[in-house]
Coordinates of C-alpha atoms in Angstrom, one line a residue:
M1 CA 18.9 8.6 7.0
V2 CA 17.9 12.0 5.8
T3 CA 17.3 12.1 2.1
K4 CA 15.6 15.5 1.7
E5 CA 17.8 18.6 2.3
S6 CA 14.9 20.9 3.3
P7 CA 13.0 22.0 5.1
R8 CA 14.5 21.9 8.6
I9 CA 11.7 20.7 10.8
V10 CA 11.1 21.0 14.5
F11 CA 8.5 18.6 15.8
M12 CA 6.4 19.2 18.9
G13 CA 4.3 16.5 20.6
T14 CA 4.0 14.4 23.7
P15 CA 1.7 11.3 23.7
E16 CA 1.7 8.1 21.7
F17 CA -0.8 9.7 19.2
A18 CA 2.0 12.1 18.1
V19 CA 4.6 9.3 17.6
A20 CA 3.0 8.0 14.4
S21 CA 3.3 11.5 12.8
L22 CA 7.0 11.9 13.9
D23 CA 7.8 8.3 12.7
A24 CA 6.1 9.1 9.3
L25 CA 8.2 12.2 8.8
V26 CA 11.4 10.3 9.7
K27 CA 10.6 7.4 7.4
A28 CA 9.8 9.9 4.6
G29 CA 13.3 11.2 4.9
Y30 CA 12.6 14.7 6.2
N31 CA 15.2 16.6 8.2
V32 CA 13.8 16.7 11.8
V33 CA 16.4 18.9 13.5
G34 CA 14.7 19.0 16.9
V35 CA 11.9 17.5 19.0
I36 CA 10.1 19.5 21.7
T37 CA 8.1 17.4 24.2
A38 CA 6.9 17.6 27.8
P39 CA 9.3 17.2 30.7
D40 CA 9.6 13.8 32.3
K41 CA 6.9 13.3 34.9
P42 CA 6.5 11.0 38.0
A43 CA 4.2 8.0 37.3
G44 CA 3.2 4.7 38.7
R45 CA 3.3 3.5 42.3
G46 CA 7.0 4.4 42.8
M47 CA 6.4 7.8 41.2
K48 CA 9.4 7.1 39.0
L49 CA 10.3 9.8 36.4
T50 CA 8.8 8.7 33.1
E51 CA 9.6 9.9 29.6
S52 CA 6.8 10.9 27.1
A53 CA 6.1 8.5 24.2
V54 CA 7.6 11.1 21.8
K55 CA 10.8 11.5 23.9
K56 CA 11.3 7.7 23.9
Y57 CA 10.9 7.6 20.1
A58 CA 13.2 10.6 19.6
T59 CA 15.9 9.2 21.8
E60 CA 15.8 5.8 20.1
H61 CA 16.2 7.6 16.7
N62 CA 19.0 9.9 17.9
L63 CA 16.9 13.1 17.5
F64 CA 17.8 16.2 19.4
V65 CA 15.3 16.7 22.3
L66 CA 14.2 19.8 24.3
Q67 CA 11.8 19.5 27.3
P68 CA 10.9 23.1 28.4
E69 CA 8.8 23.6 31.5
K70 CA 7.6 27.0 30.0
L71 CA 7.5 27.8 26.4
K72 CA 8.1 31.5 27.0
N73 CA 11.3 30.8 28.9
P74 CA 14.1 33.0 27.3
V75 CA 16.6 30.1 27.5
F76 CA 14.2 27.8 25.6
L77 CA 13.4 30.4 23.0
K78 CA 17.1 30.9 22.4
E79 CA 17.6 27.1 22.0
L80 CA 14.7 27.0 19.6
I81 CA 16.0 29.9 17.5
A82 CA 19.4 28.0 17.3
L83 CA 17.7 25.1 15.6
R84 CA 16.9 27.4 12.6
A85 CA 13.6 25.6 11.7
D86 CA 12.0 26.3 8.4
L87 CA 8.8 24.6 9.5
Q88 CA 7.4 23.6 12.9
I89 CA 4.9 20.7 13.3
V90 CA 2.6 20.3 16.3
V91 CA 0.7 17.1 17.1
A92 CA -1.0 16.7 20.5
F93 CA 1.1 19.2 22.3
R94 CA 0.1 22.3 24.2
M95 CA -0.9 25.9 23.3
L96 CA 2.0 27.8 21.8
P97 CA 2.8 31.4 22.4
E98 CA 3.1 33.6 19.3
A99 CA 6.9 33.9 19.9
V100 CA 7.0 30.1 19.2
W101 CA 4.5 29.5 16.4
N102 CA 5.4 32.6 14.4
M103 CA 9.1 31.8 14.4
P104 CA 9.7 29.7 11.3
K105 CA 9.4 31.2 7.8
M106 CA 7.1 28.4 6.6
G107 CA 4.9 28.7 9.7
T108 CA 3.7 26.1 12.1
V109 CA 1.4 23.3 11.1
N110 CA -1.0 21.5 13.5
V111 CA -2.5 18.1 13.0
H112 CA -6.0 18.1 14.5
G113 CA -8.3 15.1 15.1
S114 CA -11.5 16.4 13.5
L115 CA -12.8 17.9 10.3
L116 CA -12.3 21.5 11.2
P117 CA -14.0 23.9 11.9
Q118 CA -16.1 21.2 13.6
Y119 CA -14.9 20.0 17.0
R120 CA -12.3 22.6 17.8
G121 CA -10.9 22.0 21.3
A122 CA -9.1 19.5 23.5
A123 CA -11.1 16.3 22.9
P124 CA -12.3 16.1 19.3
I125 CA -12.3 12.3 19.0
N126 CA -14.3 11.8 22.2
W127 CA -17.0 14.3 21.4
A128 CA -17.4 13.1 17.8
V129 CA -18.2 9.6 19.2
I130 CA -20.3 10.9 22.1
N131 CA -22.4 12.9 19.6
G132 CA -23.0 9.8 17.5
E133 CA -21.2 11.2 14.4
K134 CA -21.0 8.7 11.5
E135 CA -17.9 10.3 10.2
T136 CA -14.9 12.2 11.4
G137 CA -11.4 13.0 10.0
V138 CA -8.1 14.7 10.4
T139 CA -7.1 18.3 9.4
T140 CA -3.7 19.9 8.9
F141 CA -3.8 23.7 9.3
K142 CA -1.5 26.7 10.0
L143 CA -1.5 28.0 13.5
K144 CA -2.6 31.5 14.3
H145 CA -3.8 33.5 17.4
E146 CA -7.2 31.8 18.1
I147 CA -7.0 28.1 19.0
D148 CA -7.8 25.7 16.1
T149 CA -8.9 28.5 13.7
G150 CA -6.0 28.7 11.3
D151 CA -6.2 28.2 7.5
I152 CA -6.7 24.6 6.4
L153 CA -4.1 22.8 4.3
L154 CA -5.5 19.2 3.9
Q155 CA -8.3 17.1 5.3
E156 CA -9.2 13.4 5.2
S157 CA -12.4 11.9 6.4
F158 CA -13.3 8.4 7.5
P159 CA -16.3 6.6 8.9
I160 CA -17.0 5.9 12.6
G161 CA -18.5 2.4 13.3
E162 CA -21.8 2.2 15.2
D163 CA -20.1 0.4 18.1
E164 CA -16.6 1.8 17.7
T165 CA -14.9 3.3 20.8
A166 CA -13.0 6.6 20.9
G167 CA -9.9 4.5 21.5
E168 CA -10.4 2.5 18.3
V169 CA -11.0 5.8 16.4
H170 CA -7.8 7.2 18.0
D171 CA -5.7 4.3 16.8
R172 CA -7.0 4.6 13.2
M173 CA -6.8 8.3 13.2
K174 CA -3.1 8.5 14.3
E175 CA -2.1 6.5 11.2
I176 CA -4.4 8.5 8.8
G177 CA -3.1 11.7 10.3
A178 CA 0.5 10.7 10.0
Q179 CA 0.1 10.1 6.3
L180 CA -1.9 13.3 5.8
L181 CA 0.9 15.2 7.5
V182 CA 3.6 13.8 5.1
R183 CA 1.4 14.8 2.2
T184 CA 1.0 18.3 3.8
V185 CA 4.7 18.8 4.1
E186 CA 5.3 17.6 0.6
G187 CA 2.7 20.1 -0.6
L188 CA 4.3 23.0 1.3
V189 CA 7.7 22.1 0.0
N190 CA 6.5 21.9 -3.6
G191 CA 4.3 25.0 -3.3
T192 CA 1.2 23.0 -4.4
L193 CA -1.0 23.5 -1.3
E194 CA -3.7 26.2 -1.2
E195 CA -4.6 27.5 2.3
K196 CA -8.3 27.7 2.8
P197 CA -10.0 29.8 5.5
Q198 CA -12.1 27.7 7.9
S199 CA -15.1 29.9 7.1
S200 CA -15.2 28.5 3.6
I201 CA -14.8 24.9 4.8
G202 CA -17.4 25.3 7.5
N203 CA -20.1 26.5 5.1
E204 CA -19.4 23.6 2.8
Q205 CA -20.0 21.3 5.7
V206 CA -23.2 23.0 6.8
A207 CA -24.5 23.1 3.2
M208 CA -23.8 19.4 2.6
S209 CA -25.3 18.4 6.0
N210 CA -28.5 20.4 5.2
G211 CA -28.7 19.1 1.6
Q212 CA -28.1 22.5 0.2
V213 CA -26.2 23.6 -2.9
E214 CA -23.3 25.9 -2.2
T215 CA -23.6 29.3 -3.8
E216 CA -20.7 31.5 -4.8
H217 CA -21.2 33.6 -1.7
S218 CA -21.8 30.8 0.8
S219 CA -18.1 30.8 1.9
L220 CA -18.2 34.3 3.1
I221 CA -19.9 33.8 6.4
I222 CA -19.7 30.9 8.9
H223 CA -22.7 30.2 11.1
H224 CA -21.3 29.7 14.5
S225 CA -24.5 28.1 15.8
S226 CA -23.8 25.1 13.5
L227 CA -20.4 24.4 15.0
K228 CA -19.9 21.6 17.4
H229 CA -17.2 22.0 20.0
A230 CA -14.8 19.6 21.8
P231 CA -14.1 21.0 25.3
K232 CA -12.0 19.2 27.8
I233 CA -13.6 16.2 29.4
F234 CA -14.5 16.6 33.1
T235 CA -15.9 14.1 35.7
D236 CA -19.4 15.5 35.3
T237 CA -19.2 14.6 31.6
C238 CA -18.5 11.0 32.5
K239 CA -21.4 10.4 34.7
I240 CA -24.1 8.3 32.9
D241 CA -27.6 9.7 32.9
F242 CA -29.9 6.7 32.2
S243 CA -32.9 9.0 31.7
K244 CA -31.5 9.6 28.3
T245 CA -32.0 7.4 25.2
V246 CA -30.3 4.1 24.7
E247 CA -28.4 5.7 21.8
E248 CA -27.2 8.6 23.9
V249 CA -26.0 6.4 26.7
H250 CA -24.3 3.9 24.3
N251 CA -22.5 6.8 22.5
L252 CA -21.3 8.3 25.8
I253 CA -19.9 4.9 26.9
R254 CA -18.0 4.3 23.7
G255 CA -17.0 8.0 23.4
L256 CA -15.2 7.8 26.8
S257 CA -13.7 4.4 26.3
P258 CA -10.9 3.5 27.2
F259 CA -10.2 6.8 29.0
P260 CA -11.5 8.4 31.2
G261 CA -14.4 6.0 31.2
A262 CA -18.2 6.6 31.6
F263 CA -19.4 5.6 35.1
T264 CA -22.4 4.9 37.2
M265 CA -23.0 3.7 40.8
F266 CA -23.6 0.0 41.3
N267 CA -24.6 -1.1 44.8
G268 CA -22.7 1.8 46.4
K269 CA -19.5 1.5 44.3
M270 CA -18.4 3.3 41.2
M271 CA -18.7 1.2 38.0
K272 CA -17.0 2.2 34.8
I273 CA -18.5 0.8 31.6
Y274 CA -16.2 0.5 28.6
R275 CA -18.4 -1.5 26.1
S276 CA -22.1 -1.8 25.7
K277 CA -24.8 -3.0 23.4
K278 CA -28.1 -1.3 22.5
E279 CA -31.5 -2.9 23.2
I280 CA -34.3 -0.8 22.0
T281 CA -37.8 -1.4 23.4
T282 CA -40.9 0.7 23.1
N283 CA -41.9 0.2 26.8
P284 CA -39.0 -0.6 29.2
Q285 CA -40.3 -2.5 32.3
Q286 CA -37.9 -0.7 34.6
E287 CA -37.4 2.9 35.8
S288 CA -34.5 4.6 34.2
G289 CA -31.3 3.6 35.9
A290 CA -32.6 0.3 37.3
F291 CA -30.6 -2.8 36.4
E292 CA -31.5 -6.3 35.4
T293 CA -29.3 -9.4 35.5
D294 CA -29.6 -13.1 35.4
G295 CA -26.4 -13.3 37.5
K296 CA -24.6 -15.2 34.8
T297 CA -24.6 -13.7 31.3
Y298 CA -26.1 -10.3 31.2
L299 CA -26.3 -7.0 33.1
K300 CA -28.4 -4.2 31.6
F301 CA -29.6 -0.8 32.7
A302 CA -32.9 0.8 31.8
C303 CA -32.9 4.0 29.7
S304 CA -35.8 6.1 28.4
N305 CA -36.4 3.8 25.3
G306 CA -34.9 0.5 26.2
Y307 CA -31.8 -1.0 27.8
V308 CA -28.0 -0.6 27.6
Q309 CA -26.4 -4.0 28.0
V310 CA -23.0 -3.9 29.7
L311 CA -20.3 -5.9 27.8
E312 CA -17.1 -4.7 29.5
L313 CA -16.8 -3.0 32.9
Q314 CA -14.6 -2.2 35.9
L315 CA -15.9 -2.0 39.4
E316 CA -14.1 0.3 41.8
G317 CA -11.0 -1.4 43.2
K318 CA -11.2 -4.2 40.6
K319 CA -9.6 -4.8 37.2
K320 CA -11.4 -4.3 33.9
M321 CA -13.3 -7.5 32.8
L322 CA -16.1 -8.9 30.6
V323 CA -19.5 -8.9 32.1
E324 CA -19.7 -12.7 32.3
D325 CA -16.5 -12.8 34.3
F326 CA -17.8 -10.0 36.6
L327 CA -21.1 -11.8 37.3
R328 CA -19.4 -15.1 37.9
G329 CA -17.4 -13.6 40.8
Y330 CA -19.6 -10.8 42.0
R331 CA -21.4 -10.9 45.4
S332 CA -23.4 -7.8 46.4

């Protein structure tokens, strides 16, 4: 039941990550007048039309849903205008044309899975883990022309565990982001939020990471060379290079787990590795990429400074399994 009269909110999102934010807004009593999500898509062996996670939630909660193929479609834009949104919220959706993001008087707020301006791009959670970051966070910001560059509203950081996967970070982040979004909307409604340019935030991050003290002028210029990016993940990104260090390989594996999965070739078949353990040695006995196994309890691959032990894997054509189960049934 809606308990707050304003603002009129249009929510835009597609995957399960976005559901937590939509649910938080509904439970906080905000007036969600419309939900924009992706069209139903064929999925599974039968290629049956499947609804997005956001659409399923919206339908269950009797929220009005639009599923445009193209966001510049005049019919869709007319339908969006008719919703008379004061505020639009975007969580894990797609790039919006200016005609859409510039429509509501309170603007359009995006929830992004990093501490902006670090890790702008499509895969911020993956790249933070791949790069071995000890900390990440969530940012709410106002959309503008350049992607992920708008003024910051709120941020919240949290630690990344040494063996934590991108999937585990994702599951924690969606809940932290949902609560941050509710606080952001409250601040916008109450007029208590100060919008901060990303240049000022960026230099605070750089100064802190370098052990520097911020000066009154340090917020004026952002050093682009210090920014880390989060581009889309491609197949080449997922191929494991065992000539790298144990830490780098371990971070790649957990940064791509559970999807799309880091892979290598094992006796002529693709093997995806989802969990691993580090074994640092000063002088590995094997060439990089060579594997060792006792055929029962362990399988490990040599890297430049030790071994990566495989804990969970999936061989091409088989299901995901623990290494012990794999070795028990595997015949080369």
